[in-house]
Amino acid sequence: MQYPVNEIFETLQGEGFYTGVPAVFLRLQGCPVGCAWCDTKHTWHCDPELKVDAEQVIGVSGDKGHWSQWPLSALVAHLTSGQYTARQLVITGGEPCLYDLTPLTEAMSEAGWQCQIETSGCFQVRCDANTWVTVSPKEGMKGGLAIQPQALTRANEIKYPVATEQHIDNLKALLATLPDGATPVVALQPISQRPRATKLCIEQCIANNWRLSAQVHKYLQID
């Protein structure tokens, strides 16, 4: 098993349920979803001309679209080598669920790490049972992909980007499709930190007993 890695870096989780927790971020390359507001568009394509050696994606900004192919064994060995103090692995992208994450999450869980996947929900989620799955549903995007029921059902957390009332209506429609007994954490995330969107999210969080995901890392100006 091999994974196309855009970057590996350690910081604080700035969004959702684990906000403020130290984490190692593993950003995988490749995403066909096509979100207009995406701030990591450089991760959309695995351009052969931008393939680099493994050490060139460690602790550096991946904003140029560079990526490296990592075998599972090498990736686990690097993450568990002792150079990171965090024990939270956030697997993001790009779209990480393009790939089977079961071998990686099983290995990291056995090593004593908590894994978290951040996904659009447009692909089946393949991971071990202990992994925290954050689905940030991306509907009506350029890629024309639909939200997968399996991804929603597997979600521990639904983190929904919001700009308008229509987004709230769309979220409620998605939540209505969940099976009885499903109780994921619901967090609203204002798109681009817009004041109007933030106000709407705060109002809806209070009205529905949801959480606010304020992208704290952007306010703190950290990676």
PDB file of C-alpha atoms in Angstrom:
ATOM      1  CA  MET A   1       0.000   0.000   0.000  1.00  0.00           C
ATOM      2  CA  GLN A   2       1.327   3.449  -0.944  1.00  0.00           C
ATOM      3  CA  TYR A   3      -0.007   6.951  -0.325  1.00  0.00           C
ATOM      4  CA  PRO A   4       0.673  10.173  -2.282  1.00  0.00           C
ATOM      5  CA  VAL A   5       1.746  12.654   0.405  1.00  0.00           C
ATOM      6  CA  ASN A   6       1.637  16.416  -0.094  1.00  0.00           C
ATOM      7  CA  GLU A   7       2.953  17.367   3.340  1.00  0.00           C
ATOM      8  CA  ILE A   8       3.486  16.153   6.905  1.00  0.00           C
ATOM      9  CA  PHE A   9       3.607  18.728   9.688  1.00  0.00           C
ATOM     10  CA  GLU A  10       2.815  19.154  13.390  1.00  0.00           C
ATOM     11  CA  THR A  11       0.561  21.915  14.718  1.00  0.00           C
ATOM     12  CA  LEU A  12      -2.717  22.396  16.603  1.00  0.00           C
ATOM     13  CA  GLN A  13      -6.013  21.184  15.213  1.00  0.00           C
ATOM     14  CA  GLY A  14      -7.936  24.379  14.469  1.00  0.00           C
ATOM     15  CA  GLU A  15     -11.359  23.017  13.493  1.00  0.00           C
ATOM     16  CA  GLY A  16     -14.181  20.871  14.740  1.00  0.00           C
ATOM     17  CA  PHE A  17     -14.389  18.553  17.722  1.00  0.00           C
ATOM     18  CA  TYR A  18     -10.646  18.348  18.396  1.00  0.00           C
ATOM     19  CA  THR A  19      -9.942  22.093  18.213  1.00  0.00           C
ATOM     20  CA  GLY A  20      -6.818  22.942  20.182  1.00  0.00           C
ATOM     21  CA  VAL A  21      -5.396  19.420  20.283  1.00  0.00           C
ATOM     22  CA  PRO A  22      -1.767  19.000  19.095  1.00  0.00           C
ATOM     23  CA  ALA A  23      -1.752  16.892  15.943  1.00  0.00           C
ATOM     24  CA  VAL A  24       0.384  15.667  13.106  1.00  0.00           C
ATOM     25  CA  PHE A  25      -1.293  16.473   9.793  1.00  0.00           C
ATOM     26  CA  LEU A  26      -0.861  14.079   6.913  1.00  0.00           C
ATOM     27  CA  ARG A  27      -2.087  15.770   3.751  1.00  0.00           C
ATOM     28  CA  LEU A  28      -2.671  13.421   0.826  1.00  0.00           C
ATOM     29  CA  GLN A  29      -2.583  14.521  -2.796  1.00  0.00           C
ATOM     30  CA  GLY A  30      -5.548  14.184  -5.144  1.00  0.00           C
ATOM     31  CA  CYS A  31      -9.125  15.498  -5.081  1.00  0.00           C
ATOM     32  CA  PRO A  32     -11.818  15.514  -7.796  1.00  0.00           C
ATOM     33  CA  VAL A  33     -14.508  17.308  -5.739  1.00  0.00           C
ATOM     34  CA  GLY A  34     -13.772  20.840  -6.994  1.00  0.00           C
ATOM     35  CA  CYS A  35     -14.868  23.156  -4.163  1.00  0.00           C
ATOM     36  CA  ALA A  36     -14.824  26.767  -5.378  1.00  0.00           C
ATOM     37  CA  TRP A  37     -13.577  28.118  -2.043  1.00  0.00           C
ATOM     38  CA  CYS A  38     -10.931  25.402  -1.504  1.00  0.00           C
ATOM     39  CA  ASP A  39      -7.737  26.769   0.059  1.00  0.00           C
ATOM     40  CA  THR A  40      -5.673  23.729  -0.969  1.00  0.00           C
ATOM     41  CA  LYS A  41      -6.306  23.600  -4.716  1.00  0.00           C
ATOM     42  CA  HIS A  42      -2.670  22.626  -5.168  1.00  0.00           C
ATOM     43  CA  THR A  43      -3.629  19.175  -3.827  1.00  0.00           C
ATOM     44  CA  TRP A  44      -6.170  18.400  -6.545  1.00  0.00           C
ATOM     45  CA  HIS A  45      -3.861  16.653  -9.028  1.00  0.00           C
ATOM     46  CA  CYS A  46      -0.965  14.209  -8.788  1.00  0.00           C
ATOM     47  CA  ASP A  47       1.153  15.903 -11.444  1.00  0.00           C
ATOM     48  CA  PRO A  48       4.033  13.532 -12.337  1.00  0.00           C
ATOM     49  CA  GLU A  49       6.279  16.530 -12.939  1.00  0.00           C
ATOM     50  CA  LEU A  50       5.799  17.642  -9.320  1.00  0.00           C
ATOM     51  CA  LYS A  51       6.682  14.301  -7.734  1.00  0.00           C
ATOM     52  CA  VAL A  52       9.548  14.735  -5.241  1.00  0.00           C
ATOM     53  CA  ASP A  53      11.608  12.700  -2.786  1.00  0.00           C
ATOM     54  CA  ALA A  54      10.036  11.775   0.550  1.00  0.00           C
ATOM     55  CA  GLU A  55      12.054  14.189   2.689  1.00  0.00           C
ATOM     56  CA  GLN A  56      10.806  17.135   0.617  1.00  0.00           C
ATOM     57  CA  VAL A  57       7.261  16.889   2.022  1.00  0.00           C
ATOM     58  CA  ILE A  58       8.225  16.742   5.712  1.00  0.00           C
ATOM     59  CA  GLY A  59       7.690  19.902   7.747  1.00  0.00           C
ATOM     60  CA  VAL A  60       7.458  22.136   4.696  1.00  0.00           C
ATOM     61  CA  SER A  61       4.596  23.943   3.020  1.00  0.00           C
ATOM     62  CA  GLY A  62       2.946  21.842   0.355  1.00  0.00           C
ATOM     63  CA  ASP A  63       1.357  24.812  -1.385  1.00  0.00           C
ATOM     64  CA  LYS A  64       3.234  24.193  -4.651  1.00  0.00           C
ATOM     65  CA  GLY A  65       1.535  20.888  -5.412  1.00  0.00           C
ATOM     66  CA  HIS A  66       4.641  18.818  -4.718  1.00  0.00           C
ATOM     67  CA  TRP A  67       3.973  15.264  -3.585  1.00  0.00           C
ATOM     68  CA  SER A  68       5.810  12.073  -2.780  1.00  0.00           C
ATOM     69  CA  GLN A  69       4.742   8.425  -2.897  1.00  0.00           C
ATOM     70  CA  TRP A  70       5.147   6.845   0.536  1.00  0.00           C
ATOM     71  CA  PRO A  71       4.930   3.086   1.189  1.00  0.00           C
ATOM     72  CA  LEU A  72       2.793   2.265   4.231  1.00  0.00           C
ATOM     73  CA  SER A  73       5.729   0.857   6.184  1.00  0.00           C
ATOM     74  CA  ALA A  74       7.869   3.961   5.633  1.00  0.00           C
ATOM     75  CA  LEU A  75       5.023   6.288   6.541  1.00  0.00           C
ATOM     76  CA  VAL A  76       4.234   4.484   9.802  1.00  0.00           C
ATOM     77  CA  ALA A  77       7.939   4.304  10.663  1.00  0.00           C
ATOM     78  CA  HIS A  78       8.318   8.044  10.131  1.00  0.00           C
ATOM     79  CA  LEU A  79       5.233   8.986  12.141  1.00  0.00           C
ATOM     80  CA  THR A  80       6.169   6.739  15.072  1.00  0.00           C
ATOM     81  CA  SER A  81       9.898   7.561  15.045  1.00  0.00           C
ATOM     82  CA  GLY A  82       9.630   9.752  18.141  1.00  0.00           C
ATOM     83  CA  GLN A  83      10.203  13.118  16.483  1.00  0.00           C
ATOM     84  CA  TYR A  84       6.593  14.206  17.074  1.00  0.00           C
ATOM     85  CA  THR A  85       5.115  14.896  20.509  1.00  0.00           C
ATOM     86  CA  ALA A  86       1.498  14.764  19.288  1.00  0.00           C
ATOM     87  CA  ARG A  87      -0.350  11.453  19.299  1.00  0.00           C
ATOM     88  CA  GLN A  88      -3.207  12.638  17.092  1.00  0.00           C
ATOM     89  CA  LEU A  89      -2.941  11.962  13.355  1.00  0.00           C
ATOM     90  CA  VAL A  90      -5.187  14.041  11.114  1.00  0.00           C
ATOM     91  CA  ILE A  91      -5.459  12.555   7.628  1.00  0.00           C
ATOM     92  CA  THR A  92      -6.647  15.227   5.245  1.00  0.00           C
ATOM     93  CA  GLY A  93      -6.188  16.371   1.673  1.00  0.00           C
ATOM     94  CA  GLY A  94      -7.038  16.728  -1.003  1.00  0.00           C
ATOM     95  CA  GLU A  95      -9.580  13.978  -0.526  1.00  0.00           C
ATOM     96  CA  PRO A  96      -8.051  11.268   1.693  1.00  0.00           C
ATOM     97  CA  CYS A  97     -10.886   8.802   1.134  1.00  0.00           C
ATOM     98  CA  LEU A  98      -9.783   8.299  -2.442  1.00  0.00           C
ATOM     99  CA  TYR A  99      -7.486   5.786  -0.757  1.00  0.00           C
ATOM    100  CA  ASP A 100      -7.965   2.789   1.531  1.00  0.00           C
ATOM    101  CA  LEU A 101      -6.908   4.162   4.908  1.00  0.00           C
ATOM    102  CA  THR A 102      -7.561   0.928   6.790  1.00  0.00           C
ATOM    103  CA  PRO A 103      -3.940  -0.299   6.865  1.00  0.00           C
ATOM    104  CA  LEU A 104      -2.631   3.104   7.949  1.00  0.00           C
ATOM    105  CA  THR A 105      -5.213   3.746  10.659  1.00  0.00           C
ATOM    106  CA  GLU A 106      -4.903   0.200  12.008  1.00  0.00           C
ATOM    107  CA  ALA A 107      -1.131   0.540  12.275  1.00  0.00           C
ATOM    108  CA  MET A 108      -1.297   3.961  13.943  1.00  0.00           C
ATOM    109  CA  SER A 109      -4.016   2.842  16.340  1.00  0.00           C
ATOM    110  CA  GLU A 110      -1.874  -0.137  17.357  1.00  0.00           C
ATOM    111  CA  ALA A 111       0.970   2.319  17.978  1.00  0.00           C
ATOM    112  CA  GLY A 112      -1.221   4.239  20.450  1.00  0.00           C
ATOM    113  CA  TRP A 113      -2.273   7.102  18.207  1.00  0.00           C
ATOM    114  CA  GLN A 114      -5.761   8.554  17.711  1.00  0.00           C
ATOM    115  CA  CYS A 115      -6.535   8.957  14.017  1.00  0.00           C
ATOM    116  CA  GLN A 116      -8.927  11.460  12.471  1.00  0.00           C
ATOM    117  CA  ILE A 117     -10.012  11.623   8.837  1.00  0.00           C
ATOM    118  CA  GLU A 118     -11.304  14.841   7.267  1.00  0.00           C
ATOM    119  CA  THR A 119     -13.346  14.019   4.160  1.00  0.00           C
ATOM    120  CA  SER A 120     -15.893  15.556   1.798  1.00  0.00           C
ATOM    121  CA  GLY A 121     -18.157  12.534   2.141  1.00  0.00           C
ATOM    122  CA  CYS A 122     -18.057  11.914  -1.619  1.00  0.00           C
ATOM    123  CA  PHE A 123     -16.230   8.583  -1.252  1.00  0.00           C
ATOM    124  CA  GLN A 124     -16.596   5.514   0.900  1.00  0.00           C
ATOM    125  CA  VAL A 125     -14.692   5.802   4.181  1.00  0.00           C
ATOM    126  CA  ARG A 126     -12.278   2.907   4.688  1.00  0.00           C
ATOM    127  CA  CYS A 127     -10.555   2.961   8.070  1.00  0.00           C
ATOM    128  CA  ASP A 128     -10.334   1.116  11.380  1.00  0.00           C
ATOM    129  CA  ALA A 129     -13.159   1.266  13.919  1.00  0.00           C
ATOM    130  CA  ASN A 130     -11.260   3.565  16.313  1.00  0.00           C
ATOM    131  CA  THR A 131     -10.758   6.367  13.786  1.00  0.00           C
ATOM    132  CA  TRP A 132     -12.700   9.605  14.280  1.00  0.00           C
ATOM    133  CA  VAL A 133     -14.329  10.484  10.962  1.00  0.00           C
ATOM    134  CA  THR A 134     -15.138  14.121  10.242  1.00  0.00           C
ATOM    135  CA  VAL A 135     -17.358  14.520   7.188  1.00  0.00           C
ATOM    136  CA  SER A 136     -17.556  18.027   5.759  1.00  0.00           C
ATOM    137  CA  PRO A 137     -20.235  17.431   3.106  1.00  0.00           C
ATOM    138  CA  LYS A 138     -19.514  19.023  -0.248  1.00  0.00           C
ATOM    139  CA  GLU A 139     -22.666  19.114  -2.364  1.00  0.00           C
ATOM    140  CA  GLY A 140     -23.149  20.665  -5.802  1.00  0.00           C
ATOM    141  CA  MET A 141     -19.446  21.160  -6.429  1.00  0.00           C
ATOM    142  CA  LYS A 142     -17.715  21.381  -9.808  1.00  0.00           C
ATOM    143  CA  GLY A 143     -16.802  17.690  -9.732  1.00  0.00           C
ATOM    144  CA  GLY A 144     -20.487  16.699  -9.714  1.00  0.00           C
ATOM    145  CA  LEU A 145     -20.014  14.071  -6.992  1.00  0.00           C
ATOM    146  CA  ALA A 146     -22.769  12.990  -4.609  1.00  0.00           C
ATOM    147  CA  ILE A 147     -22.499  12.507  -0.871  1.00  0.00           C
ATOM    148  CA  GLN A 148     -22.152   8.811  -0.073  1.00  0.00           C
ATOM    149  CA  PRO A 149     -24.651   7.461   2.501  1.00  0.00           C
ATOM    150  CA  GLN A 150     -21.930   5.185   3.909  1.00  0.00           C
ATOM    151  CA  ALA A 151     -19.722   8.194   4.651  1.00  0.00           C
ATOM    152  CA  LEU A 152     -22.524  10.032   6.451  1.00  0.00           C
ATOM    153  CA  THR A 153     -23.434   6.945   8.465  1.00  0.00           C
ATOM    154  CA  ARG A 154     -19.788   6.406   9.461  1.00  0.00           C
ATOM    155  CA  ALA A 155     -19.307  10.044  10.491  1.00  0.00           C
ATOM    156  CA  ASN A 156     -18.547  10.812  14.118  1.00  0.00           C
ATOM    157  CA  GLU A 157     -18.759  14.490  13.249  1.00  0.00           C
ATOM    158  CA  ILE A 158     -20.461  16.434  10.465  1.00  0.00           C
ATOM    159  CA  LYS A 159     -18.669  19.745   9.955  1.00  0.00           C
ATOM    160  CA  TYR A 160     -20.732  21.802   7.539  1.00  0.00           C
ATOM    161  CA  PRO A 161     -19.433  24.875   5.670  1.00  0.00           C
ATOM    162  CA  VAL A 162     -22.019  27.664   5.795  1.00  0.00           C
ATOM    163  CA  ALA A 163     -22.468  30.959   3.951  1.00  0.00           C
ATOM    164  CA  THR A 164     -26.264  31.255   3.567  1.00  0.00           C
ATOM    165  CA  GLU A 165     -29.579  29.992   4.923  1.00  0.00           C
ATOM    166  CA  GLN A 166     -29.699  27.564   1.996  1.00  0.00           C
ATOM    167  CA  HIS A 167     -26.699  25.757   3.442  1.00  0.00           C
ATOM    168  CA  ILE A 168     -28.588  25.289   6.704  1.00  0.00           C
ATOM    169  CA  ASP A 169     -31.551  23.834   4.803  1.00  0.00           C
ATOM    170  CA  ASN A 170     -29.202  21.507   2.912  1.00  0.00           C
ATOM    171  CA  LEU A 171     -27.621  20.338   6.152  1.00  0.00           C
ATOM    172  CA  LYS A 172     -30.992  19.579   7.728  1.00  0.00           C
ATOM    173  CA  ALA A 173     -31.976  17.588   4.650  1.00  0.00           C
ATOM    174  CA  LEU A 174     -28.778  15.532   4.946  1.00  0.00           C
ATOM    175  CA  LEU A 175     -29.294  14.936   8.657  1.00  0.00           C
ATOM    176  CA  ALA A 176     -32.798  13.672   7.920  1.00  0.00           C
ATOM    177  CA  THR A 177     -31.269  10.839   5.864  1.00  0.00           C
ATOM    178  CA  LEU A 178     -29.269   9.460   8.778  1.00  0.00           C
ATOM    179  CA  PRO A 179     -30.455   6.154  10.244  1.00  0.00           C
ATOM    180  CA  ASP A 180     -32.313   6.165  13.551  1.00  0.00           C
ATOM    181  CA  GLY A 181     -29.924   6.351  16.474  1.00  0.00           C
ATOM    182  CA  ALA A 182     -27.132   8.109  14.577  1.00  0.00           C
ATOM    183  CA  THR A 183     -25.888  11.014  16.695  1.00  0.00           C
ATOM    184  CA  PRO A 184     -22.839  12.612  15.070  1.00  0.00           C
ATOM    185  CA  VAL A 185     -21.476  15.867  16.430  1.00  0.00           C
ATOM    186  CA  VAL A 186     -22.742  18.672  14.188  1.00  0.00           C
ATOM    187  CA  ALA A 187     -20.490  21.701  13.753  1.00  0.00           C
ATOM    188  CA  LEU A 188     -21.096  24.728  11.547  1.00  0.00           C
ATOM    189  CA  GLN A 189     -18.097  26.368   9.894  1.00  0.00           C
ATOM    190  CA  PRO A 190     -18.471  29.879   8.435  1.00  0.00           C
ATOM    191  CA  ILE A 191     -17.068  29.970   4.908  1.00  0.00           C
ATOM    192  CA  SER A 192     -14.006  32.240   4.665  1.00  0.00           C
ATOM    193  CA  GLN A 193     -14.736  33.646   8.156  1.00  0.00           C
ATOM    194  CA  ARG A 194     -17.283  36.031   6.648  1.00  0.00           C
ATOM    195  CA  PRO A 195     -19.023  38.100   9.383  1.00  0.00           C
ATOM    196  CA  ARG A 196     -22.501  37.450   7.984  1.00  0.00           C
ATOM    197  CA  ALA A 197     -21.838  33.717   7.773  1.00  0.00           C
ATOM    198  CA  THR A 198     -20.372  33.681  11.280  1.00  0.00           C
ATOM    199  CA  LYS A 199     -23.458  35.433  12.676  1.00  0.00           C
ATOM    200  CA  LEU A 200     -25.732  32.945  10.916  1.00  0.00           C
ATOM    201  CA  CYS A 201     -23.746  30.001  12.263  1.00  0.00           C
ATOM    202  CA  ILE A 202     -23.872  31.304  15.827  1.00  0.00           C
ATOM    203  CA  GLU A 203     -27.647  31.761  15.612  1.00  0.00           C
ATOM    204  CA  GLN A 204     -28.163  28.283  14.180  1.00  0.00           C
ATOM    205  CA  CYS A 205     -25.836  26.630  16.687  1.00  0.00           C
ATOM    206  CA  ILE A 206     -27.853  28.099  19.539  1.00  0.00           C
ATOM    207  CA  ALA A 207     -31.190  27.251  17.913  1.00  0.00           C
ATOM    208  CA  ASN A 208     -30.257  23.625  17.162  1.00  0.00           C
ATOM    209  CA  ASN A 209     -27.760  22.832  19.940  1.00  0.00           C
ATOM    210  CA  TRP A 210     -24.951  22.428  17.390  1.00  0.00           C
ATOM    211  CA  ARG A 211     -21.310  23.458  17.698  1.00  0.00           C
ATOM    212  CA  LEU A 212     -19.379  26.280  16.037  1.00  0.00           C
ATOM    213  CA  SER A 213     -16.168  25.452  14.179  1.00  0.00           C
ATOM    214  CA  ALA A 214     -14.444  28.814  13.966  1.00  0.00           C
ATOM    215  CA  GLN A 215     -11.162  27.780  12.224  1.00  0.00           C
ATOM    216  CA  VAL A 216      -9.144  28.940  15.207  1.00  0.00           C
ATOM    217  CA  HIS A 217      -5.831  28.384  13.400  1.00  0.00           C
ATOM    218  CA  LYS A 218      -6.689  31.175  10.947  1.00  0.00           C
ATOM    219  CA  TYR A 219      -7.446  33.617  13.768  1.00  0.00           C
ATOM    220  CA  LEU A 220      -4.169  32.636  15.458  1.00  0.00           C
ATOM    221  CA  GLN A 221      -2.336  32.764  12.115  1.00  0.00           C
ATOM    222  CA  ILE A 222      -0.756  29.356  12.530  1.00  0.00           C
ATOM    223  CA  ASP A 223      -0.453  26.531   9.989  1.00  0.00           C
TER     224      ASP A 223
END
